[in-house]
Coordinates of C-alpha atoms and ligand atoms in Angstrom, one line a residue:
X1 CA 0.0 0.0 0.0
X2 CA 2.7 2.2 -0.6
X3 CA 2.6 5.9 -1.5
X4 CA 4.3 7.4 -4.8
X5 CA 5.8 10.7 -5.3
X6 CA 3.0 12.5 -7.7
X7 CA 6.2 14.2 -9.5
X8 CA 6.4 13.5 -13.4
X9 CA 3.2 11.6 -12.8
X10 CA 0.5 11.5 -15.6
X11 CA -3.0 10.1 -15.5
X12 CA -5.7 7.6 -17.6
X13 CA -8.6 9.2 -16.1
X14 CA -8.9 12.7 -14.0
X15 CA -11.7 13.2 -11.6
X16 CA -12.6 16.4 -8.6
X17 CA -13.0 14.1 -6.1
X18 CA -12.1 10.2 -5.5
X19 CA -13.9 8.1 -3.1
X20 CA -12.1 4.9 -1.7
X21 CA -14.6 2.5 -0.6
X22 CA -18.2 1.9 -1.8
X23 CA -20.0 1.7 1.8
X24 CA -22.2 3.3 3.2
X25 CA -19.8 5.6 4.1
X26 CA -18.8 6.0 0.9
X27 CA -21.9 6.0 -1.2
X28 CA -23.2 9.1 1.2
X29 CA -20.0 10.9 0.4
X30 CA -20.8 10.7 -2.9
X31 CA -23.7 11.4 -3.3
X32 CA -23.4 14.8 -0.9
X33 CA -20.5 15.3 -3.7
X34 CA -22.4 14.9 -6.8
X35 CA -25.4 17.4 -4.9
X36 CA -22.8 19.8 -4.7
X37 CA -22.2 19.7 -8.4
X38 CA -18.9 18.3 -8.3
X39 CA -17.6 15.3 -10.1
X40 CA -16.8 12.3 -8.2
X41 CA -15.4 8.6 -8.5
X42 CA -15.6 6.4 -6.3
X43 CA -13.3 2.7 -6.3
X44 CA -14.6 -0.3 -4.6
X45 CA -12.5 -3.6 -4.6
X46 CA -15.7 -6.1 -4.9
X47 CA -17.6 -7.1 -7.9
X48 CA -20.7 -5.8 -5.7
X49 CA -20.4 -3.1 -3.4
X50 CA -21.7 -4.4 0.3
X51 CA -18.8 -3.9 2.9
X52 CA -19.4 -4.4 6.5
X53 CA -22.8 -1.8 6.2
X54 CA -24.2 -4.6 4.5
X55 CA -23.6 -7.0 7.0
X56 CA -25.2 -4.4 9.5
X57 CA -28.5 -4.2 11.2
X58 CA -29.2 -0.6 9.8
X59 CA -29.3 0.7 13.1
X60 CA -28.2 4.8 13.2
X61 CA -28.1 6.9 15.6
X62 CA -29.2 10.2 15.0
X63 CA -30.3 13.1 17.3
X64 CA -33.3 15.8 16.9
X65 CA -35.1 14.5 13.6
X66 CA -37.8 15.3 11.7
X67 CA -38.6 12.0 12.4
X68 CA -38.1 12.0 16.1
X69 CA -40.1 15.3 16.4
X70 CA -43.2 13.5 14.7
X71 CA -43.2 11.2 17.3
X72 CA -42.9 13.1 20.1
X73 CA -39.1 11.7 20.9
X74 CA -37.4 14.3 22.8
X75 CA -33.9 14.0 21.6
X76 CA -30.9 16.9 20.8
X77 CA -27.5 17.0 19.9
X78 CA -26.7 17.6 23.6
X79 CA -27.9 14.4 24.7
X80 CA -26.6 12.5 22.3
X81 CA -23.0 13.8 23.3
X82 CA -23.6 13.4 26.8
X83 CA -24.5 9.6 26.0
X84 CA -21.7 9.1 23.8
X85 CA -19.2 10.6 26.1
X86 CA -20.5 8.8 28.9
X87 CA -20.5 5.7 27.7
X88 CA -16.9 6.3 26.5
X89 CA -16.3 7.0 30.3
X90 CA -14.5 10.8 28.8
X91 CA -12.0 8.9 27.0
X92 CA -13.4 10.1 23.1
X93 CA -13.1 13.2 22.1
X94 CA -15.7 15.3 23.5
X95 CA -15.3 18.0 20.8
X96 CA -15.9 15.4 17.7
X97 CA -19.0 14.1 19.9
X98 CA -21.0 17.1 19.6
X99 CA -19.9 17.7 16.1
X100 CA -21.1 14.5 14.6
X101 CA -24.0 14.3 17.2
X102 CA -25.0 17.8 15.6
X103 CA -25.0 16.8 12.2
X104 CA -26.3 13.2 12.7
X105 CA -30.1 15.2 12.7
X106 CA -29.6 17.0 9.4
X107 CA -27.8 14.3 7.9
X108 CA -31.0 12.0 8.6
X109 CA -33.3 14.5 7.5
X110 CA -31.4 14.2 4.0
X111 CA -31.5 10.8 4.2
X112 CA -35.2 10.2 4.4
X113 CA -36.5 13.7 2.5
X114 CA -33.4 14.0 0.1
X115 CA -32.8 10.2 -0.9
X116 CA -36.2 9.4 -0.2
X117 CA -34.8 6.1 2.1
X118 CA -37.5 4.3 4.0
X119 CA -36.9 4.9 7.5
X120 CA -38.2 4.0 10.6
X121 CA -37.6 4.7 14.7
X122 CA -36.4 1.9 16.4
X123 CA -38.8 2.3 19.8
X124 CA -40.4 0.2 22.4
X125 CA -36.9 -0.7 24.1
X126 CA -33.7 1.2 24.8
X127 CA -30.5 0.0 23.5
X128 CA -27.9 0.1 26.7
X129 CA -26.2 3.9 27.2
X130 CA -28.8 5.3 24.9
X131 CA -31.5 8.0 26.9
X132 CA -33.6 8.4 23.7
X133 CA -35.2 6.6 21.0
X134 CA -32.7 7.7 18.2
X135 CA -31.9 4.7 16.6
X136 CA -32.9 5.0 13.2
X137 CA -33.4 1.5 10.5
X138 CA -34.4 0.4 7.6
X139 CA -38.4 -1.3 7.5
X140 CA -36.4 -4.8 8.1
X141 CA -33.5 -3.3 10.6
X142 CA -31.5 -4.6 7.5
X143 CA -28.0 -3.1 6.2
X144 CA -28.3 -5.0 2.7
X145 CA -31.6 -3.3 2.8
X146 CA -29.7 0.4 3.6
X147 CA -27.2 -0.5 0.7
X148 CA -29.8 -1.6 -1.7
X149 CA -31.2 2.2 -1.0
X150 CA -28.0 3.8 -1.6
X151 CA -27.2 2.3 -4.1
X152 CA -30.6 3.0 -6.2
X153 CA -29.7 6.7 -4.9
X154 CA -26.5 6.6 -6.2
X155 CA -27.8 5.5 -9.9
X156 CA -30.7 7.8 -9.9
X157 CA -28.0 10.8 -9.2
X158 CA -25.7 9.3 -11.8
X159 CA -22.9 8.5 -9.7
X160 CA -20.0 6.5 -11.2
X161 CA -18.8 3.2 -9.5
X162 CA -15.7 1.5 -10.8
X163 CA -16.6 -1.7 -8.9
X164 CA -13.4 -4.7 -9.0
X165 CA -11.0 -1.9 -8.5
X166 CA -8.4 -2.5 -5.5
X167 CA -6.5 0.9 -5.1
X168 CA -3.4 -0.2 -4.3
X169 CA -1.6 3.3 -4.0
X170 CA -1.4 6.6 -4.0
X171 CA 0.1 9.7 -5.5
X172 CA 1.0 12.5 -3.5
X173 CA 3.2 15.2 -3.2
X174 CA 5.8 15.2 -0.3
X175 CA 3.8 17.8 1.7
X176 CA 1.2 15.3 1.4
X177 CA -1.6 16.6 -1.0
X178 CA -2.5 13.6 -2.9
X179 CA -2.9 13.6 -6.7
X180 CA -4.4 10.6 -7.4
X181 CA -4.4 6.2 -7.0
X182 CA -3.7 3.8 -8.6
X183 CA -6.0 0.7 -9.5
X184 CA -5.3 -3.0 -9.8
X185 CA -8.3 -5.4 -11.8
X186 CA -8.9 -8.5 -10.7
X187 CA -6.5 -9.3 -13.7
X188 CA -3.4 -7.7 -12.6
X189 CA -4.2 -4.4 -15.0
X190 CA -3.6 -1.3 -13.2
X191 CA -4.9 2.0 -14.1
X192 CA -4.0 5.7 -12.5
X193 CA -6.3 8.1 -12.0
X194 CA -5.8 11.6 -11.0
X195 CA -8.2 13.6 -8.3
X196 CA -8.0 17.3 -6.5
X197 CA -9.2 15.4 -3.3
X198 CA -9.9 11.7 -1.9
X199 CA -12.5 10.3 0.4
X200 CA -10.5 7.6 2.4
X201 CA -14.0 5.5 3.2
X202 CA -12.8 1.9 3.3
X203 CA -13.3 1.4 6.9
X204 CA -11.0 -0.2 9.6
X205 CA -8.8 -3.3 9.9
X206 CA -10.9 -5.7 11.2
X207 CA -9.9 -7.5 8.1
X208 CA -6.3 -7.8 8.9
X209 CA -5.5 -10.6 11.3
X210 CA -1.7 -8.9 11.8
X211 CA -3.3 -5.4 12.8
X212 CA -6.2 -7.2 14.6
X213 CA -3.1 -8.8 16.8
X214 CA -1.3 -5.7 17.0
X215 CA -4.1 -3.1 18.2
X216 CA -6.8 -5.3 19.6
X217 CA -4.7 -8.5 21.0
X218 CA -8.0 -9.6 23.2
X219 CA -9.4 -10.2 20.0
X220 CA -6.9 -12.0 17.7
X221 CA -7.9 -15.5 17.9
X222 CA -11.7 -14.2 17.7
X223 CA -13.9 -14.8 15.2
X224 CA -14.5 -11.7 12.8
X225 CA -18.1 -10.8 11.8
X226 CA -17.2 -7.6 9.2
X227 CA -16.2 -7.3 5.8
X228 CA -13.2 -9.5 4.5
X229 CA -12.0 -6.6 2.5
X230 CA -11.1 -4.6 5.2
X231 CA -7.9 -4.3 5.8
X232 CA -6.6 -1.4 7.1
X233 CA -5.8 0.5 4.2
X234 CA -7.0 3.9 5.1
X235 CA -4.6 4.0 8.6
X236 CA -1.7 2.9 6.5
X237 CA -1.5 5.2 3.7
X238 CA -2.8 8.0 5.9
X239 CA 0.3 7.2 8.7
X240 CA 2.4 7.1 5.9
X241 CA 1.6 10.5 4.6
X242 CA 1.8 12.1 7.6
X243 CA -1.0 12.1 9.5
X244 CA -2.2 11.1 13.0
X245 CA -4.4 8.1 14.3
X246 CA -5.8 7.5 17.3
X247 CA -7.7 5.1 20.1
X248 CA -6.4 2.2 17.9
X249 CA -7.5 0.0 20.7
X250 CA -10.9 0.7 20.3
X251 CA -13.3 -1.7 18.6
X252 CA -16.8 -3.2 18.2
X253 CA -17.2 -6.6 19.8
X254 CA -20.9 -8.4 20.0
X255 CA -21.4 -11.1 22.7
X256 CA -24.1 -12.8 21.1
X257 CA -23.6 -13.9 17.6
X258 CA -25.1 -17.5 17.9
X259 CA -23.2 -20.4 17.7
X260 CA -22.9 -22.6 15.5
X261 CA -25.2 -21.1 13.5
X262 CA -23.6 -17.8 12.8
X263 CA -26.8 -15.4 13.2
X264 CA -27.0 -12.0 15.1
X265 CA -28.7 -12.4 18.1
X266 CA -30.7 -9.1 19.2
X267 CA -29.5 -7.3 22.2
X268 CA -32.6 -6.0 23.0
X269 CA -33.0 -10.0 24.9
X270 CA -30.9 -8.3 27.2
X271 CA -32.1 -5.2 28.5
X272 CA -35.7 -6.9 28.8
X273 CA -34.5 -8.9 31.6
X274 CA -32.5 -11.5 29.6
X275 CA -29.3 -12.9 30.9
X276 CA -25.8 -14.8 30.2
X277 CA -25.1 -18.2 31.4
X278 CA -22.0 -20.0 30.7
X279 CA -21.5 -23.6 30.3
X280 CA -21.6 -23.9 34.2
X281 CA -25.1 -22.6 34.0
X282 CA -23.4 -19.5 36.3
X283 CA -23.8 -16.0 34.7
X284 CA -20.2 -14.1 34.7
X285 CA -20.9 -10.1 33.9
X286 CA -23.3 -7.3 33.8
X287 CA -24.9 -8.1 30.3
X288 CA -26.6 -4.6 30.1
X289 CA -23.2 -2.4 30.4
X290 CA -23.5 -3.4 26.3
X291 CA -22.6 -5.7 23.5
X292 CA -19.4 -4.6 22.4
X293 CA -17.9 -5.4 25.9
X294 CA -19.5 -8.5 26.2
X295 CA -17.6 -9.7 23.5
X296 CA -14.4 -11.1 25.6
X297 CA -16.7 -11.8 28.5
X298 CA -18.4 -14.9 26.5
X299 CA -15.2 -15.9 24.7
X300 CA -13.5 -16.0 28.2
X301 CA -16.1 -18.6 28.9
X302 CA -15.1 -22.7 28.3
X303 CA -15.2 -23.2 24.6
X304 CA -15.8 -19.3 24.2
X305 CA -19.7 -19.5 24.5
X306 CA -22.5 -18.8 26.5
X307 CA -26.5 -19.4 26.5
X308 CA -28.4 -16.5 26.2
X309 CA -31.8 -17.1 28.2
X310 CA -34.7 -14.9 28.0
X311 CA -38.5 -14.6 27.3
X312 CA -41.5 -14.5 24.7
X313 CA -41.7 -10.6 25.4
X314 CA -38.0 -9.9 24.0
X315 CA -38.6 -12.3 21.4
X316 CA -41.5 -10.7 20.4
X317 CA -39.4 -7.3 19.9
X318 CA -36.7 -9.7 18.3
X319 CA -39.1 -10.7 15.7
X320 CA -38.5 -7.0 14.1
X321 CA -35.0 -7.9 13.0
X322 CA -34.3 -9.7 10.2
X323 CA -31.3 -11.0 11.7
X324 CA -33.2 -12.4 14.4
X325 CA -35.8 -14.1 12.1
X326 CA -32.7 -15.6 10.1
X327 CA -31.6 -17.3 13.6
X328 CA -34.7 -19.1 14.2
X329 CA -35.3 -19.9 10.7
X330 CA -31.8 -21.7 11.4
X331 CA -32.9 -23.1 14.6
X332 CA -30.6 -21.5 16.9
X333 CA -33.3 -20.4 19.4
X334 CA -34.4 -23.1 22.0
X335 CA -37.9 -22.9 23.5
X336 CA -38.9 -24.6 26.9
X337 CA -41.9 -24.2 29.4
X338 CA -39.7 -24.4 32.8
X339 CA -36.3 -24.1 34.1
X340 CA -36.5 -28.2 34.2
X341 CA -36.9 -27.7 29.8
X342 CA -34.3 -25.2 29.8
X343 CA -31.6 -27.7 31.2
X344 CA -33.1 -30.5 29.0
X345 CA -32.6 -28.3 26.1
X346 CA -29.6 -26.7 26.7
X347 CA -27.9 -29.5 28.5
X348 CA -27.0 -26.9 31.5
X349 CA -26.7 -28.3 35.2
X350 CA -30.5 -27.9 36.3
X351 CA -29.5 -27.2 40.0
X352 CA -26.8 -24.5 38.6
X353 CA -29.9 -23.0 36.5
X354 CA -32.2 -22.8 39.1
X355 CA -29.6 -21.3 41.3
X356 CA -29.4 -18.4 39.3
X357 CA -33.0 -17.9 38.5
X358 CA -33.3 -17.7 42.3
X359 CA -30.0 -15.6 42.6
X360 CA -31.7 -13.0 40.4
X361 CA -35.3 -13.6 42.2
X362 CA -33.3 -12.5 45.1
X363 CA -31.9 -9.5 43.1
X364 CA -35.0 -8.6 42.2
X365 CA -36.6 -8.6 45.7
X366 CA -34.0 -6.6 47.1
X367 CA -32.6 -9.2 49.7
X368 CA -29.2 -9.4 47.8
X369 CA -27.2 -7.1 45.3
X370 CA -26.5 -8.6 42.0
X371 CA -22.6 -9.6 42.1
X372 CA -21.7 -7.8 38.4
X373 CA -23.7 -4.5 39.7
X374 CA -26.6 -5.5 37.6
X375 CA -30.0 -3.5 37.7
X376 CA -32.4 -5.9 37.1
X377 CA -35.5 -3.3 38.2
X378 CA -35.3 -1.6 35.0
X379 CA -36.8 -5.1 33.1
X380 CA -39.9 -7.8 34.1
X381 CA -39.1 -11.2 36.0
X382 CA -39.1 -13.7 32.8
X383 CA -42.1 -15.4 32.2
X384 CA -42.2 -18.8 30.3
X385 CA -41.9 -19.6 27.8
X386 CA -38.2 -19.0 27.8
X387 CA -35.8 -19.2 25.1
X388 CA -32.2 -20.5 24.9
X389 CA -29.8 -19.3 22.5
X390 CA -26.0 -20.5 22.6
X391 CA -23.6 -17.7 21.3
X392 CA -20.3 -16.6 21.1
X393 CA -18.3 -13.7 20.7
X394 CA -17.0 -12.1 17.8
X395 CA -15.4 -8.8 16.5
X396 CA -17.6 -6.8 14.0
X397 CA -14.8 -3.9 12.9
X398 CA -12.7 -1.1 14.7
X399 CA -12.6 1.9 15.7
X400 CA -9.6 3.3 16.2
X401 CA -8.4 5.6 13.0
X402 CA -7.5 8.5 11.4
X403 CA -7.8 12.0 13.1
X404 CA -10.3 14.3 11.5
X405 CA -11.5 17.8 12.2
X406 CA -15.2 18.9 12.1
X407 CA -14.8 18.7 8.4
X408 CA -13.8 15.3 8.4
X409 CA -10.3 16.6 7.0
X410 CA -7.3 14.1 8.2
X411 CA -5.1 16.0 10.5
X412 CA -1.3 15.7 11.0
X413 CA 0.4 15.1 14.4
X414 CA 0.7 18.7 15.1
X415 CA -3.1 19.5 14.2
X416 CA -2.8 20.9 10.7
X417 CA -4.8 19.7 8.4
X418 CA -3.3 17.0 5.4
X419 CA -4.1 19.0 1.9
X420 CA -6.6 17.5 0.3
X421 CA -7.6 14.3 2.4
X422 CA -11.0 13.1 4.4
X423 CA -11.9 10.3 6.4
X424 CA -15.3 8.8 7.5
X425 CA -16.5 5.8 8.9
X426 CA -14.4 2.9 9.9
X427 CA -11.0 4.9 8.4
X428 CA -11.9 7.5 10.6
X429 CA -10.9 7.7 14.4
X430 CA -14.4 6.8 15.6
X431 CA -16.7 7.8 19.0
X432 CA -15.5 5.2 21.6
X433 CA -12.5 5.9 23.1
X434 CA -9.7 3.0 23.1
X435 CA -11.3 0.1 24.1
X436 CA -14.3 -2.2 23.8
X437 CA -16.3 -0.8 26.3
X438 CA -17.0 2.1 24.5
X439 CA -18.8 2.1 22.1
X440 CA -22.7 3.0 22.2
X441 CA -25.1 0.8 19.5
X442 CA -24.5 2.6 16.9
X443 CA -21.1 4.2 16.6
X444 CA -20.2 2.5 13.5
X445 CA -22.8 3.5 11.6
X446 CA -23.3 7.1 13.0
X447 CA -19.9 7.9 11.9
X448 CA -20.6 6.3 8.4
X449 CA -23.3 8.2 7.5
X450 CA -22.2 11.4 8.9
X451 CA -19.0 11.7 8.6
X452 CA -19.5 10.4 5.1
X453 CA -22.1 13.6 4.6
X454 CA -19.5 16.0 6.2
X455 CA -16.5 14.7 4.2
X456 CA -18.1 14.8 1.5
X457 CA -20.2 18.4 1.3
X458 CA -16.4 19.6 2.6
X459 CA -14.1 17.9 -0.1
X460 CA -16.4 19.5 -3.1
X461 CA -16.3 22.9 -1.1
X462 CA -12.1 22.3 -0.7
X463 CA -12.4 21.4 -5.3
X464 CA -14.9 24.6 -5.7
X465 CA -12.6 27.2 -3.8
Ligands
FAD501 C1 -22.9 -7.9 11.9 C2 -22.7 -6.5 12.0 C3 -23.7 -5.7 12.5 C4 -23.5 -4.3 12.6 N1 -24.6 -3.6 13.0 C5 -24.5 -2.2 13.1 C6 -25.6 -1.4 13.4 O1 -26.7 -1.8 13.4 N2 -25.3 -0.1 13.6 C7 -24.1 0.5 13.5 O2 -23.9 1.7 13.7 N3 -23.0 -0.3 13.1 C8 -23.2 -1.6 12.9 N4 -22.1 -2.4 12.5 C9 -20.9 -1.7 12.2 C10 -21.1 -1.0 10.8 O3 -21.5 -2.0 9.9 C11 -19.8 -0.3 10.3 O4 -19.3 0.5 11.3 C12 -20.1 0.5 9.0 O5 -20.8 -0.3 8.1 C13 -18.8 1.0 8.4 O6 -19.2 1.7 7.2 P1 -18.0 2.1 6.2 O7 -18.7 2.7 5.0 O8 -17.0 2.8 6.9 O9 -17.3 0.7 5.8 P2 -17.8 -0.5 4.9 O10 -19.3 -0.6 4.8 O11 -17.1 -1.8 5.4 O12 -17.3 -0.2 3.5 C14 -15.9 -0.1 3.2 C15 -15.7 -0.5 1.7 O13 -14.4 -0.2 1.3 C16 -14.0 -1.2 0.4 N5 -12.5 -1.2 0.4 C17 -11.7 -1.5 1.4 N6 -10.4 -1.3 1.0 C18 -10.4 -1.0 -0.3 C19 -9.4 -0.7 -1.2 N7 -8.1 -0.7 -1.0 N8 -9.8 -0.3 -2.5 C20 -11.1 -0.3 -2.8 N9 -12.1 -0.6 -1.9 C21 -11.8 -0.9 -0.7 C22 -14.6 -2.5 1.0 O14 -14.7 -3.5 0.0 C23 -16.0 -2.0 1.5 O15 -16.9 -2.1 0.5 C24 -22.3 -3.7 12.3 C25 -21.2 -4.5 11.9 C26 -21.4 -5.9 11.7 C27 -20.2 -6.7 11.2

């Protein structure tokens, strides 16, 4: 992934702006670039563009809506920081927070008047660290469903996709303002083409076992739920041009993707009163501090899973997610009447089971506080029948990335900005801090679609001036 001097240079193809990375992301870059009536490429290494949005559940946080208002939601830009920065325990950058909370509204109001994007508001259940109903989806909660709109978007605005392109380098000049990238074709070909700006938009290194090991060790040996493709591209050539990363650490974990089946199990199992039991039928963490942190809890388990066991209420909420339906259309949800089924179907010591039924009963009553510091009043005793779901834990991208301004322009070590360059989404340092634990549903895609809007209204303004 090297970076060539842009001296003596000359170029196939010339575009305004260049777009590395046909994500969601990416897409809404382009599209805010092509509004602003500037002309714009964009390079995506797949045949088909999907990337980890794809893969998503389509939730997206956004703060003081049209939407929102409609429905009464009380929401601003000021609680959304104060959620993000909380659950990031003040280790993100506060001044980012408000920045992308503040144009996650606007950005969603484009989104559903501009694009015309069928969009509902998650509600009915709170997501953990979030005060409002702001999660934002797709009629299915379905990211193949948010890329499927995008993409008819991007077609209707006539926005050109070289799809099967890997850029494989780029030009610059040695203070760093990049000229242009070269392309390699699944055929070895390469072509170079020349751009006043780039949109680095091909998210984080999830993709990269050797970065995985070097930034997020806990997760190495973990089983990766994103996009293959990603592989840390964006962090390389940006480092190598000069410009600064940060919270590297940080990362998206989810401690229930079911196993063996492979399927996203819904959180929301969780907060309404669900719990974590591991193969000793013993529960081993707070499961409603959040997913992402969850993660190493359940593969610290024997064999690296856990049961998730909860009742027909959250599966009732579940049934909203596609995700969810695909897991029982697999099988991967267990049903039983009594804590005696529950052991027959999960196998689980039926003493240790009923032990921590009565451990929460107790919780619950008041006579005893919960050993992980769980608040069980906030969610309903479960009520047969109950489910059974055995999961694992896996890591769905990163976090940790390039440092941008409020434009979404890449900065250097001392603050200045780099020339011509932009990050959003996964390339871009994200909302939650160093580590697992901090990041709030939503994160990945928040900083997709916003910083995506922001980079990309800012590079055609940087090509126009
Ligand atoms: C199972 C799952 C569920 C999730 N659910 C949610 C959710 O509900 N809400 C949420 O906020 N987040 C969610 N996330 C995280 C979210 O999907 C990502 O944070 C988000 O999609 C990142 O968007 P992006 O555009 O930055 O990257 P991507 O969508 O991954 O797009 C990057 C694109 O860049 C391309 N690319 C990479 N390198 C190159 C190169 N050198 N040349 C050309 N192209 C390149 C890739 O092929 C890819 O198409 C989930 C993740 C997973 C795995």
């Amino acid at each position: 992934m090297p970076i060539l001097p842009a001296d003596g240079q000359t170029f196939e193809t010339e575009t305004d702006v260049a777009v590395i990375g046909a994500g969601a992301c990416g897409l809404i870059a382009a599209l805010s670039i092509k509004e602003a009536g500037v002309e714009v490429l964009v390079l995506e290494r797949d045949d088909t563009p999907t990337g980890s949005s794809t893969l998503s559940t389509a939730l997206i946080p956004a703060a003081g809506t049209k939407l929102q208002a409609s429905l009464g939601v009380e929401d601003s830009a000021e609680i959304l920081t104060k959620d993000l920065i909380a659950k990031a325990r003040n280790q993100n950058d506060p001044d980012m927070a408000f920045n992308v909370a503040s144009a996650s509204g606007p950005m969603m109001d484009w989104l559903i008047s501009r694009l015309d994007i069928e969009i509902s508001l998650v509600q009915g259940f709170l997501y953990p660290g979030q005060s409002a109903y702001r999660l934002h989806t797709t009629p299915n909660r379905s990211g193949a469903e948010l890329m499927a709109a995008l993409l008819a978007a991007t077609l209707k605005a006539d926005v050109d996709i070289i799809t099967s392109a890997i850029v494989t380098d780029l030009f610059a000049d040695e203070d760093g303002t990049v000229r242009g990238l070269r392309i390699t074709r699944p055929d070895g070909a390469t072509e170079d083409i020349g751009c006043k700006a780039l949109v680095l938009a091909c998210n984080g290194y999830g993709g990269n076992p050797d970065m995985v090991r070097e930034f997020v060790p806990e997760m190495a040996d973990a089983t990766y739920f994103g996009h293959v493709g990603n592989k840390g591209d964006a962090v390389k050539w940006g480092v190598e041009l000069g410009a600064a990363v940060a919270d590297m650490g940080g990362y998206q974990g989810h401690g229930a993707v079911t196993h063996p089946h492979g399927t996203l199990l819904f959180w929301g199992v969780m907060t309404e009163g669900g719990f974590q039991v591991n193969l000793q039928g013993k529960r081993f963490s707070n499961e409603v501090r959040g997913y992402s942190e969850q993660a190493v809890d359940v593969i610290n388990q024997a064999d690296h899973v856990a049961w998730s066991i909860y009742d027909e209420g959250a599966h009732e909420l579940g049934l909203q997610f596609i995700d969810y339906r695909d897991g029982l259309e697999v099988g991967a949800m267990k049903t039983a009447n009594t804590i005696e089924e529950i052991a027959e179907v999960t196998g689980l010591s039926l003493d240790a089971l009923k032990e921590t039924f009565a451990d929460i009963a107790a919780v619950r009553a008041g006579k005893k506080k919960d050993d992980f510091g769980r608040d069980f009043s906030t969610s309903e005793t479960l009520e047969p029948p109950y489910y059974a779901v055995r999961v694992t834990g896996a890591l769905f991208h990163t976090q940790g990335g390039l440092v941008i301004d409020n434009n979404a322009q890449v900065l250097r070590e001392d603050g200045t900005q780099m020339p011509n360059l932009f990050a959003g989404g996964g390339a871009a340092r994200g909302l939650s801090g160093p580590s697992r634990w901090g990041y709030l549903t939503g994160n990945g895609l928040l900083t997709a679609t916003t910083l995506g809007r922001l980079a990309g209204l800012a590079s055609a303004e940087l090509v126009k001036s």
